[in-house]
Amino acid sequence: MQKITPCLWFDTEAEEAARLYASVFKNSKITQMSRYGEAGPRPAGMVLSVIFELEGQQFMALNGGPEFPQTPAISFMVGCKDQEEIDYFWDKLSKGGNPGQCGWLQDRFGISWQIVPDALGELISDPDPEKSTRTMRAML
């Protein structure tokens, strides 16, 4: 197990979300699933947690209930090599969700993503103020 594993809290959509993410990202898979038992706070047999990997990064999805809805205060950045890759991730992750500005979107489960070019940091910190300004304008 890696040292730090993001845990995504869902009401009842943990398995559906994990399956979507594993289908969108290459080198991804679901590695483990656990279910609530008879003594659990949710119905017996309901998915409790799903461990999955996206591009070698481990995540956990947890069906914990409606108490903690998703927030855009936490997001996952997806670096993309070209416009084709940006369009691919944007189309797959924004379907049924809420597209935003500057590469931000919320997927249909409320998870926030930033779909950005790999060179973004380099482009916006360019010492030429005209280049960095053009980059910022293009994003907005």
PDB file of C-alpha atoms in Angstrom, residues 11-91:
ATOM      1  CA  ASP A  11     -23.395   8.309  -0.480  1.00  0.00           C
ATOM      2  CA  THR A  12     -24.034   5.148  -2.551  1.00  0.00           C
ATOM      3  CA  GLU A  13     -22.013   5.636  -5.773  1.00  0.00           C
ATOM      4  CA  ALA A  14     -18.542   4.306  -4.821  1.00  0.00           C
ATOM      5  CA  GLU A  15     -18.591   1.289  -7.143  1.00  0.00           C
ATOM      6  CA  GLU A  16     -20.105   3.209 -10.075  1.00  0.00           C
ATOM      7  CA  ALA A  17     -17.548   6.010  -9.702  1.00  0.00           C
ATOM      8  CA  ALA A  18     -14.591   3.620  -9.406  1.00  0.00           C
ATOM      9  CA  ARG A  19     -15.730   1.732 -12.514  1.00  0.00           C
ATOM     10  CA  LEU A  20     -16.058   4.973 -14.476  1.00  0.00           C
ATOM     11  CA  TYR A  21     -12.614   6.233 -13.446  1.00  0.00           C
ATOM     12  CA  ALA A  22     -10.980   2.859 -14.181  1.00  0.00           C
ATOM     13  CA  SER A  23     -12.560   2.908 -17.658  1.00  0.00           C
ATOM     14  CA  VAL A  24     -11.359   6.464 -18.418  1.00  0.00           C
ATOM     15  CA  PHE A  25      -7.713   6.194 -17.349  1.00  0.00           C
ATOM     16  CA  LYS A  26      -5.230   3.773 -18.902  1.00  0.00           C
ATOM     17  CA  ASN A  27      -3.316   1.394 -16.652  1.00  0.00           C
ATOM     18  CA  SER A  28      -6.209   1.392 -14.204  1.00  0.00           C
ATOM     19  CA  LYS A  29      -8.147  -1.296 -12.383  1.00  0.00           C
ATOM     20  CA  ILE A  30     -10.338  -2.135  -9.426  1.00  0.00           C
ATOM     21  CA  THR A  31      -8.282  -4.195  -6.992  1.00  0.00           C
ATOM     22  CA  GLN A  32     -10.609  -4.839  -4.046  1.00  0.00           C
ATOM     23  CA  MET A  33     -14.211  -4.409  -2.990  1.00  0.00           C
ATOM     24  CA  SER A  34     -15.791  -4.863   0.439  1.00  0.00           C
ATOM     25  CA  ARG A  35     -19.456  -4.952   1.424  1.00  0.00           C
ATOM     26  CA  TYR A  36     -21.446  -4.045   4.500  1.00  0.00           C
ATOM     27  CA  GLY A  37     -22.359  -6.969   6.745  1.00  0.00           C
ATOM     28  CA  GLU A  38     -25.501  -7.603   8.757  1.00  0.00           C
ATOM     29  CA  ALA A  39     -24.321  -5.384  11.631  1.00  0.00           C
ATOM     30  CA  GLY A  40     -23.407  -2.403   9.440  1.00  0.00           C
ATOM     31  CA  PRO A  41     -25.174   0.950   9.346  1.00  0.00           C
ATOM     32  CA  ARG A  42     -26.102   0.422   5.681  1.00  0.00           C
ATOM     33  CA  PRO A  43     -27.968  -2.499   4.049  1.00  0.00           C
ATOM     34  CA  ALA A  44     -26.143  -5.840   4.178  1.00  0.00           C
ATOM     35  CA  GLY A  45     -24.455  -6.588   0.870  1.00  0.00           C
ATOM     36  CA  MET A  46     -24.172  -2.935  -0.174  1.00  0.00           C
ATOM     37  CA  VAL A  47     -20.692  -1.919  -1.321  1.00  0.00           C
ATOM     38  CA  LEU A  48     -18.772  -0.391   1.574  1.00  0.00           C
ATOM     39  CA  SER A  49     -15.492   0.431  -0.161  1.00  0.00           C
ATOM     40  CA  VAL A  50     -13.670   0.003  -3.443  1.00  0.00           C
ATOM     41  CA  ILE A  51      -9.889   0.125  -3.799  1.00  0.00           C
ATOM     42  CA  PHE A  52      -8.809   1.068  -7.312  1.00  0.00           C
ATOM     43  CA  GLU A  53      -5.774   2.303  -9.206  1.00  0.00           C
ATOM     44  CA  LEU A  54      -5.602   5.082 -11.782  1.00  0.00           C
ATOM     45  CA  GLU A  55      -2.306   5.240 -13.671  1.00  0.00           C
ATOM     46  CA  GLY A  56      -0.641   3.406 -10.776  1.00  0.00           C
ATOM     47  CA  GLN A  57      -2.045   5.765  -8.083  1.00  0.00           C
ATOM     48  CA  GLN A  58      -4.191   3.994  -5.496  1.00  0.00           C
ATOM     49  CA  PHE A  59      -7.544   5.437  -4.399  1.00  0.00           C
ATOM     50  CA  MET A  60     -10.363   4.298  -2.140  1.00  0.00           C
ATOM     51  CA  ALA A  61     -14.038   5.028  -2.758  1.00  0.00           C
ATOM     52  CA  LEU A  62     -16.266   4.730   0.304  1.00  0.00           C
ATOM     53  CA  ASN A  63     -20.063   4.555   0.533  1.00  0.00           C
ATOM     54  CA  GLY A  64     -20.339   6.401   3.829  1.00  0.00           C
ATOM     55  CA  GLY A  65     -23.731   8.069   3.480  1.00  0.00           C
ATOM     56  CA  PRO A  66     -25.037  11.524   2.584  1.00  0.00           C
ATOM     57  CA  GLU A  67     -23.366  13.375   5.479  1.00  0.00           C
ATOM     58  CA  PHE A  68     -20.363  14.707   3.526  1.00  0.00           C
ATOM     59  CA  PRO A  69     -21.110  15.947   0.001  1.00  0.00           C
ATOM     60  CA  GLN A  70     -18.302  16.582  -2.482  1.00  0.00           C
ATOM     61  CA  THR A  71     -16.635  19.986  -2.641  1.00  0.00           C
ATOM     62  CA  PRO A  72     -14.500  21.702  -5.296  1.00  0.00           C
ATOM     63  CA  ALA A  73     -12.011  22.597  -2.542  1.00  0.00           C
ATOM     64  CA  ILE A  74     -10.214  19.348  -3.452  1.00  0.00           C
ATOM     65  CA  SER A  75      -9.553  18.470  -7.082  1.00  0.00           C
ATOM     66  CA  PHE A  76      -7.464  16.060  -9.112  1.00  0.00           C
ATOM     67  CA  MET A  77      -5.203  17.533 -11.799  1.00  0.00           C
ATOM     68  CA  VAL A  78      -4.840  15.522 -14.993  1.00  0.00           C
ATOM     69  CA  GLY A  79      -1.813  16.582 -17.039  1.00  0.00           C
ATOM     70  CA  CYS A  80      -2.303  16.150 -20.785  1.00  0.00           C
ATOM     71  CA  LYS A  81       0.295  16.027 -23.554  1.00  0.00           C
ATOM     72  CA  ASP A  82      -1.871  17.632 -26.262  1.00  0.00           C
ATOM     73  CA  GLN A  83      -5.316  18.988 -27.130  1.00  0.00           C
ATOM     74  CA  GLU A  84      -6.553  15.548 -28.174  1.00  0.00           C
ATOM     75  CA  GLU A  85      -5.825  14.179 -24.716  1.00  0.00           C
ATOM     76  CA  ILE A  86      -7.400  17.242 -23.056  1.00  0.00           C
ATOM     77  CA  ASP A  87     -10.558  16.729 -25.130  1.00  0.00           C
ATOM     78  CA  TYR A  88     -10.638  12.994 -24.291  1.00  0.00           C
ATOM     79  CA  PHE A  89     -10.528  13.503 -20.511  1.00  0.00           C
ATOM     80  CA  TRP A  90     -12.816  16.535 -20.653  1.00  0.00           C
ATOM     81  CA  ASP A  91     -15.472  14.647 -22.624  1.00  0.00           C
TER      82      ASP A  91
END
